[in-house]
Short mmCIF file of C-alpha atoms and ligand atoms in Angstrom, two decimals:
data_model
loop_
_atom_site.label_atom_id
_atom_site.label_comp_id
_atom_site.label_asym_id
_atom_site.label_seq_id
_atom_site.Cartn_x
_atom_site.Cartn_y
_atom_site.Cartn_z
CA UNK A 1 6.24 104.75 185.41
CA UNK A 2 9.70 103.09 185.21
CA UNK A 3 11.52 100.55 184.88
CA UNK A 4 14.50 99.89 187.35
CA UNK A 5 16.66 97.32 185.02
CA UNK A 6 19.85 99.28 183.80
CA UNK A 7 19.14 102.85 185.17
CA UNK A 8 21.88 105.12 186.37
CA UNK A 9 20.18 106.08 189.75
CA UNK A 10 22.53 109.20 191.36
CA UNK A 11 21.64 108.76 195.19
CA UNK A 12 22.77 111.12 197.97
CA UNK A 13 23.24 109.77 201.84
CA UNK A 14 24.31 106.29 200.62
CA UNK A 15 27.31 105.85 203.10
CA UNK A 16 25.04 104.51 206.43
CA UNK A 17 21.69 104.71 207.35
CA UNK A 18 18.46 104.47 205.10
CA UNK A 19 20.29 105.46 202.32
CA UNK A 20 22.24 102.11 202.66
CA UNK A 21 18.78 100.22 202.00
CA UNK A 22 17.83 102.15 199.17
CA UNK A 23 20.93 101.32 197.80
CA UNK A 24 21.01 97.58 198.19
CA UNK A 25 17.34 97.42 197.27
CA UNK A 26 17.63 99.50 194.07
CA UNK A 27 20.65 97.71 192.72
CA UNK A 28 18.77 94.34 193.28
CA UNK A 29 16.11 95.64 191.00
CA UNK A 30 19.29 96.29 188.55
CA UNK A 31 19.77 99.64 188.91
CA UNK A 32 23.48 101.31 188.79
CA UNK A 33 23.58 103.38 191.86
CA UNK A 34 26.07 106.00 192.04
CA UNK A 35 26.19 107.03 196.01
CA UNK A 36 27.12 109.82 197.01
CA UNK A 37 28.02 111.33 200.41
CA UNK A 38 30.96 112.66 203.04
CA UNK A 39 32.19 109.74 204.28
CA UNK A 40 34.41 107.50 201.40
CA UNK A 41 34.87 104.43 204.58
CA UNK A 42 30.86 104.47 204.11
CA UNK A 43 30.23 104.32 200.80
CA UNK A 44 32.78 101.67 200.31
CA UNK A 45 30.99 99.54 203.21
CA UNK A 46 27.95 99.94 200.93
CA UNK A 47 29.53 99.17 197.86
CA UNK A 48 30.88 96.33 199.28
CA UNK A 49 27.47 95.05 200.92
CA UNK A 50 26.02 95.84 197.32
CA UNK A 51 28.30 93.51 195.58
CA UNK A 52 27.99 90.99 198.02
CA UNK A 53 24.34 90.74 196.78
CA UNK A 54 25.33 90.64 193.30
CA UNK A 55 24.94 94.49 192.47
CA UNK A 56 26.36 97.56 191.13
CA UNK A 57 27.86 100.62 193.04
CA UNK A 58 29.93 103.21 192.54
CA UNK A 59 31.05 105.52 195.27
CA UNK A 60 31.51 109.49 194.89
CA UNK A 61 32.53 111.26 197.84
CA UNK A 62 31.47 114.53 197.84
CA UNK A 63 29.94 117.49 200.57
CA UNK A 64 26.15 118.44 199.32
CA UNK A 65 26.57 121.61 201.92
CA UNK A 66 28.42 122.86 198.94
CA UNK A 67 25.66 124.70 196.53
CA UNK A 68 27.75 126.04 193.99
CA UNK A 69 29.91 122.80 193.83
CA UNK A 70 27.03 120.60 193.02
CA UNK A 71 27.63 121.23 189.41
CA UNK A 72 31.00 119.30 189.64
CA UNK A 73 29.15 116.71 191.29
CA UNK A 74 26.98 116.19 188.24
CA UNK A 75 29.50 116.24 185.72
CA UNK A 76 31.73 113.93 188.25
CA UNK A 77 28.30 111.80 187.99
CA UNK A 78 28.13 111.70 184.63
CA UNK A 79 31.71 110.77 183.86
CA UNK A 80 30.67 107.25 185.28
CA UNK A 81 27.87 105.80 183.93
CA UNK A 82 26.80 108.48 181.60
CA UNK A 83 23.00 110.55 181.74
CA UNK A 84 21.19 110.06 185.51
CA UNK A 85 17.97 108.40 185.06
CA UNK A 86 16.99 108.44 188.51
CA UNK A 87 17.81 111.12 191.08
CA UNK A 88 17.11 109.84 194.69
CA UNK A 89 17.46 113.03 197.23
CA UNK A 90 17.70 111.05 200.88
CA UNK A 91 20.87 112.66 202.58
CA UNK A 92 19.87 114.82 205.20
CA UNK A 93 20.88 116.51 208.43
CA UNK A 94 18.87 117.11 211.91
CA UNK A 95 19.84 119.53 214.50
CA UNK A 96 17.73 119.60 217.85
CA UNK A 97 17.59 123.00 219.57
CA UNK A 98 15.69 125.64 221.07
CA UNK A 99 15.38 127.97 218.29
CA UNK A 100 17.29 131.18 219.52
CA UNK A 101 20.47 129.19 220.25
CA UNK A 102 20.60 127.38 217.06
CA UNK A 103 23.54 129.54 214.70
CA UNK A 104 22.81 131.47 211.33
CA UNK A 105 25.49 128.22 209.79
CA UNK A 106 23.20 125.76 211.75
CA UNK A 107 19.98 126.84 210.27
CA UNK A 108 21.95 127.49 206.53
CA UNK A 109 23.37 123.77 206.93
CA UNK A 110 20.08 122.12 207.66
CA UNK A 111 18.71 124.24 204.73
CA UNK A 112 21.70 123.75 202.10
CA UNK A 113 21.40 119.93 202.81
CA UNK A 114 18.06 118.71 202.93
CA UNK A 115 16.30 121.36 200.68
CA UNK A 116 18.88 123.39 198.49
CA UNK A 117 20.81 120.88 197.36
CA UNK A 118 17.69 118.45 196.04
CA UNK A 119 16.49 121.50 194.25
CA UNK A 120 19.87 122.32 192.59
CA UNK A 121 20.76 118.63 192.04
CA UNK A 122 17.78 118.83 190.11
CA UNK A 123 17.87 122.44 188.63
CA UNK A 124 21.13 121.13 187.13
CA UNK A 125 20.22 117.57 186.01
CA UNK A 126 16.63 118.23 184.65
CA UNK A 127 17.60 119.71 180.99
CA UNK A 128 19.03 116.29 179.79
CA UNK A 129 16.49 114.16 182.13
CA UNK A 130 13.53 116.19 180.01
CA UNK A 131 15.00 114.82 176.84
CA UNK A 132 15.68 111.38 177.63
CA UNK A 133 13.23 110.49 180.72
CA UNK A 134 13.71 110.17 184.09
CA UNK A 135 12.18 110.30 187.95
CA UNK A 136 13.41 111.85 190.89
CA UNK A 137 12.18 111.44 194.08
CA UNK A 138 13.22 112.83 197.29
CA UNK A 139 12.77 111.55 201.20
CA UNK A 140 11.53 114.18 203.28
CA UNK A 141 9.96 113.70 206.55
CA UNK A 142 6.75 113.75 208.83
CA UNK A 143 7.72 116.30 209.99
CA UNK A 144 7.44 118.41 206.77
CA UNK A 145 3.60 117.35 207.71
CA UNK A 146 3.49 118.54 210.84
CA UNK A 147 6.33 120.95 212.47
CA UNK A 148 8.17 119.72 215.17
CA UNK A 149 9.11 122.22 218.44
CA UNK A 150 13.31 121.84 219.11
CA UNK A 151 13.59 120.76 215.38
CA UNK A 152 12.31 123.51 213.22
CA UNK A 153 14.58 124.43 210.52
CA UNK A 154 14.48 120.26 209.88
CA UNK A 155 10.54 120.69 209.55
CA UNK A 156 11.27 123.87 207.44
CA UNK A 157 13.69 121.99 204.97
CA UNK A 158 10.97 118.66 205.11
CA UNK A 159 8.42 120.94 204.52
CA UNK A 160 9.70 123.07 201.84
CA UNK A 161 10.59 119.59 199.70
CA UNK A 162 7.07 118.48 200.36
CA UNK A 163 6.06 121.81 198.38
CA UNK A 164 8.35 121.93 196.32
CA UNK A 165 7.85 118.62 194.88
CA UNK A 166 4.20 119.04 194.84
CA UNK A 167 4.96 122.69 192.39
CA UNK A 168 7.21 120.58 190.54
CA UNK A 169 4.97 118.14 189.97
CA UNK A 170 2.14 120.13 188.70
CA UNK A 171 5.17 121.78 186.38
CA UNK A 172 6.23 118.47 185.06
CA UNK A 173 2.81 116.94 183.90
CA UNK A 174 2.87 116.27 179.98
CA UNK A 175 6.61 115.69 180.07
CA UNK A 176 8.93 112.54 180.06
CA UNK A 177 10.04 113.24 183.94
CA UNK A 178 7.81 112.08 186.74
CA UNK A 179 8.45 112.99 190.64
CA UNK A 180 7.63 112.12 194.07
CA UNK A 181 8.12 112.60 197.78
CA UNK A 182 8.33 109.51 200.79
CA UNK A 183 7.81 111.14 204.41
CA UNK A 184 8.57 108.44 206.15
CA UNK A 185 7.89 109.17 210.29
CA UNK A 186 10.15 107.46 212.93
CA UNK A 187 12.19 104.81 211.62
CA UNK A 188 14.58 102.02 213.67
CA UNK A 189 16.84 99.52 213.49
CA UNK A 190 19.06 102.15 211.35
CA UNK A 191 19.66 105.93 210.41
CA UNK A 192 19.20 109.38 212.43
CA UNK A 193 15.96 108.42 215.02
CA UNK A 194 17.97 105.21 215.89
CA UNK A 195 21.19 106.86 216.46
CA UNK A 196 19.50 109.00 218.72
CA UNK A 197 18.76 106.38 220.95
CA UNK A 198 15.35 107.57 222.01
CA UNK A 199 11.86 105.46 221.92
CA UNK A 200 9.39 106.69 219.24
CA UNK A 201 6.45 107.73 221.08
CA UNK A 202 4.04 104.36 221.65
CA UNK A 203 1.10 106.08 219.21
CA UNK A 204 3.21 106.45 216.38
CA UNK A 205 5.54 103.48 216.50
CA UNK A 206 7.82 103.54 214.19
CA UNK A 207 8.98 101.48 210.78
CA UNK A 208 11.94 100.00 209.11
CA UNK A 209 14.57 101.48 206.80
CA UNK A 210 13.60 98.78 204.62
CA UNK A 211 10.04 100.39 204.12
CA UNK A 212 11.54 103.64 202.72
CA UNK A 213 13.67 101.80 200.05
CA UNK A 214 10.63 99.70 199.22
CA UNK A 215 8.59 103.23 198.91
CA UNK A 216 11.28 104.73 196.81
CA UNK A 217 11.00 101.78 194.39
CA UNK A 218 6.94 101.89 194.66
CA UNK A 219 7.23 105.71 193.48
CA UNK A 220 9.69 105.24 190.72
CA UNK A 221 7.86 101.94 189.10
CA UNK A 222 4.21 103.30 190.32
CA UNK A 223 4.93 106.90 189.78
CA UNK A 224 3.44 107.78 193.31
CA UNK A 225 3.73 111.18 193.64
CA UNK A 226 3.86 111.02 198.02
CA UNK A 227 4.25 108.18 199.78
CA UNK A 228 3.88 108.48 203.57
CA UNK A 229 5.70 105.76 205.45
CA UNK A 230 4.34 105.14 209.03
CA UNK A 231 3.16 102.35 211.27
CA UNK A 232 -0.56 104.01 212.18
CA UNK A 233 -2.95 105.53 210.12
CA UNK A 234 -1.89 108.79 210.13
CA UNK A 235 -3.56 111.06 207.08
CA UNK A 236 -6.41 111.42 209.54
CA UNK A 237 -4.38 113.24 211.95
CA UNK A 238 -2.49 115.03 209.39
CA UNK A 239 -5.92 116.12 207.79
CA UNK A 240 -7.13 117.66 211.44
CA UNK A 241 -3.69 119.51 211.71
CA UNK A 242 -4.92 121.18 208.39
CA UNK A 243 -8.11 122.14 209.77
CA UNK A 244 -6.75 123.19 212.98
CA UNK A 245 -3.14 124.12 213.84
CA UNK A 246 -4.13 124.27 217.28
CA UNK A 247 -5.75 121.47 217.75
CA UNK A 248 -3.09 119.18 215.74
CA UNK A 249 -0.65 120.78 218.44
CA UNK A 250 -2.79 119.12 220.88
CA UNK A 251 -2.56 115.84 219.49
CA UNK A 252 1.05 115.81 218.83
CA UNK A 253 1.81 117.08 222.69
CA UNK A 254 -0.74 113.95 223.86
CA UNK A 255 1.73 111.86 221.54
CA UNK A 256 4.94 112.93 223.61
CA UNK A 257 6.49 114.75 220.34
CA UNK A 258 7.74 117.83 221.21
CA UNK A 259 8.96 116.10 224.88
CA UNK A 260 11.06 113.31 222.89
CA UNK A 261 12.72 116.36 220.59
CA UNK A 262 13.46 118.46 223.53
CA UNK A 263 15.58 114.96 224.89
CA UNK A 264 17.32 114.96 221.88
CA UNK A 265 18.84 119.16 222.22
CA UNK A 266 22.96 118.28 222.91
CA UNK A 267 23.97 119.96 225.78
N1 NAP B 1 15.71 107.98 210.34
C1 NAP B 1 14.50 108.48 210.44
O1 NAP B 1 13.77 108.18 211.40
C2 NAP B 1 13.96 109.39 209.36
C3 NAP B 1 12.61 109.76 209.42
C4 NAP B 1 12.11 110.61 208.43
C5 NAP B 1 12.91 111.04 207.40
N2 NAP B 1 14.23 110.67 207.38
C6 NAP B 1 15.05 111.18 206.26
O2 NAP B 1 15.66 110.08 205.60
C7 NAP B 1 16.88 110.51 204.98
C8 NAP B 1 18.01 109.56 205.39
O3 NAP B 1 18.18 109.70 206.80
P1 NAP B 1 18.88 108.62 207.72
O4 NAP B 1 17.99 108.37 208.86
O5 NAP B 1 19.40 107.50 206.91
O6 NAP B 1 20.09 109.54 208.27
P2 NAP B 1 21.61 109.20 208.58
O7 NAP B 1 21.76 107.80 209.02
O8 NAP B 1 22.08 110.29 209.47
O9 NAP B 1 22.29 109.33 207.15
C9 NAP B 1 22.32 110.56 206.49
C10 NAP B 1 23.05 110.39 205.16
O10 NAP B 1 23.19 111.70 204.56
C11 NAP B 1 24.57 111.91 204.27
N3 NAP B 1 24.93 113.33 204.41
C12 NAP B 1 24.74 114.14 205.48
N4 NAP B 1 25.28 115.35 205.26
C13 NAP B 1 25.82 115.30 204.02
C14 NAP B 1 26.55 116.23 203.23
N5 NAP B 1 26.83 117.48 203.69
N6 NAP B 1 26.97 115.84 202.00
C15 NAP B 1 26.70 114.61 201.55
N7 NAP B 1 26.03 113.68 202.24
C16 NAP B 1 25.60 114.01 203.46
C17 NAP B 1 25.31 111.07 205.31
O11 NAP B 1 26.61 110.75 204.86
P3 NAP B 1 27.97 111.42 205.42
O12 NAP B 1 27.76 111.75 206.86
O13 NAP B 1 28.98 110.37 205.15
O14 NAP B 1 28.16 112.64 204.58
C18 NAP B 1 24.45 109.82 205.35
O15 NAP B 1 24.78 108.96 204.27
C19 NAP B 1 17.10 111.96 205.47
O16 NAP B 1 16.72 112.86 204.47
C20 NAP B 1 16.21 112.06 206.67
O17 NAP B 1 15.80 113.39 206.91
C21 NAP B 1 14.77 109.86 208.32
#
């Protein structure tokens, strides 16, 4: 369990989206957030909505995609506000397609970005944050849950941070660094389902971008170690997809999921 007040939180995809609100909300709580991501027009757009509520910001643009260079990003990190205390893994990527046309880069990209990256962000940041303290918590997906046709290696990469959390997790017990997962499911009014401009499916609904930043604060000042964020109650269904693959398939066809993900393929 920890406390927000003063913490240097290092947050990836903090230049739009849901990343924005977990910015804003975690510098209310008086965290320093140090956001990183492509886009520099972004992060300043955040930085500037951050101060506007009285908060603390500091962009670093910088490509995740780029494994080996994440190291730089650390010490670039560091150079700011000194140690990380809170690592928040949110940017991601989603590409729809039918599996055999996706590219080998396509599949690497989704990959590199939403799993590789949170694992060597942390790989690299870990040593010091097992001396001082610290919690890191990433935002995977649903559809790490449950995998989604015309969006695999996204359900792969959700999926494998799910795991990988719940490894590190077991790994980290007894030691000063705690660390937790949100799968949030649709989400509107901002970020990569809304840009898509598609309807969640009626059963599911969806939730607000606001309800992920509130998670991510719940996990670090709870020490949750998953918090799923969706409108219905939807362990159940997860809980018969473990039971039966098959059957789970069933459900999520009756829901309209794998017709809404085939929309979404780019021609
Ligand atoms: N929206 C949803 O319905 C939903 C549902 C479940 C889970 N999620 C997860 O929530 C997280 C945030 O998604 P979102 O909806 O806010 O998506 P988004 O609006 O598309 O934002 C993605 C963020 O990631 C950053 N990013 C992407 N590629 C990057 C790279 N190579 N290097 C550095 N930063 C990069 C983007 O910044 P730049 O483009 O400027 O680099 C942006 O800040 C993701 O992990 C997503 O999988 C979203």
């Amino acid at each position: 369990m920890m406390d927000i007040q003063n913490k240097t939180v290092l947050l990836t995809g903090a230049s739009r989206g849901i990343g924005f609100f977990i910015a804003k909300t975690l510098a209310q709580k008086g965290a320093i957030v140090i956001g990183v991501a492509r886009s520099e027009d972004g992060l300043n757009q955040t930085k500037s909505e951050v101060e506007k509520v009285g908060g603390v910001f500091h962009s670093l643009p910088f490509d995740i995609k780029n494994i080996n260079g994440l190291s730089e990003l650390v010490e670039k990190a560091k150079a700011i506000n000194g140690e990380i205390d809170i690592l928040v893994n949110n940017a991601g990527i989603e590409l729809y397609n039918e599996y055999q046309n996706y590219t080998a880069d396509d599949v690497s990209d989704v990959l590199n970005i939403n799993l590789h990256a949170p694992m060597e962000l942390t790989r690299l940041i870990l040593p010091t944050m097992l001396e001082r303290g610290g919690h890191i918590v990433s935002v995977a997906s649903l559809a790490g849950k449950k995998g989604v046709a015309y969006n695999t290696p996204y359900s792969a990469s959700k999926g494998g941070l799910i795991m990988w959390t719940d490894g590190m997790r077991q790994e980290l017990k007894d030691t000063k660094v705690n660390i937790s997962v949100i799968c949030p499911g649709y989400i509107s009014d901002a970020g990569m389902f809304y840009d898509g401009h598609v309807d969640p499916p009626a059963l599911l609904g969806s939730s607000k971008p606001q309800d992920v930043a509130d998670a991510v604060v719940k996990a670090i000042t709870q020490n949750k170690a998953e918090i799923i964020v969706n409108k219905g109650p939807i362990k159940p269904l997860l809980a018969i997809g473990q039971i039966s693959p098959v059957f789970g398939d069933t459900v999520v066809r009756k829901f309209g999921v794998p017709e809404l993900s085939k929309k979404r393929i780019k021609k």
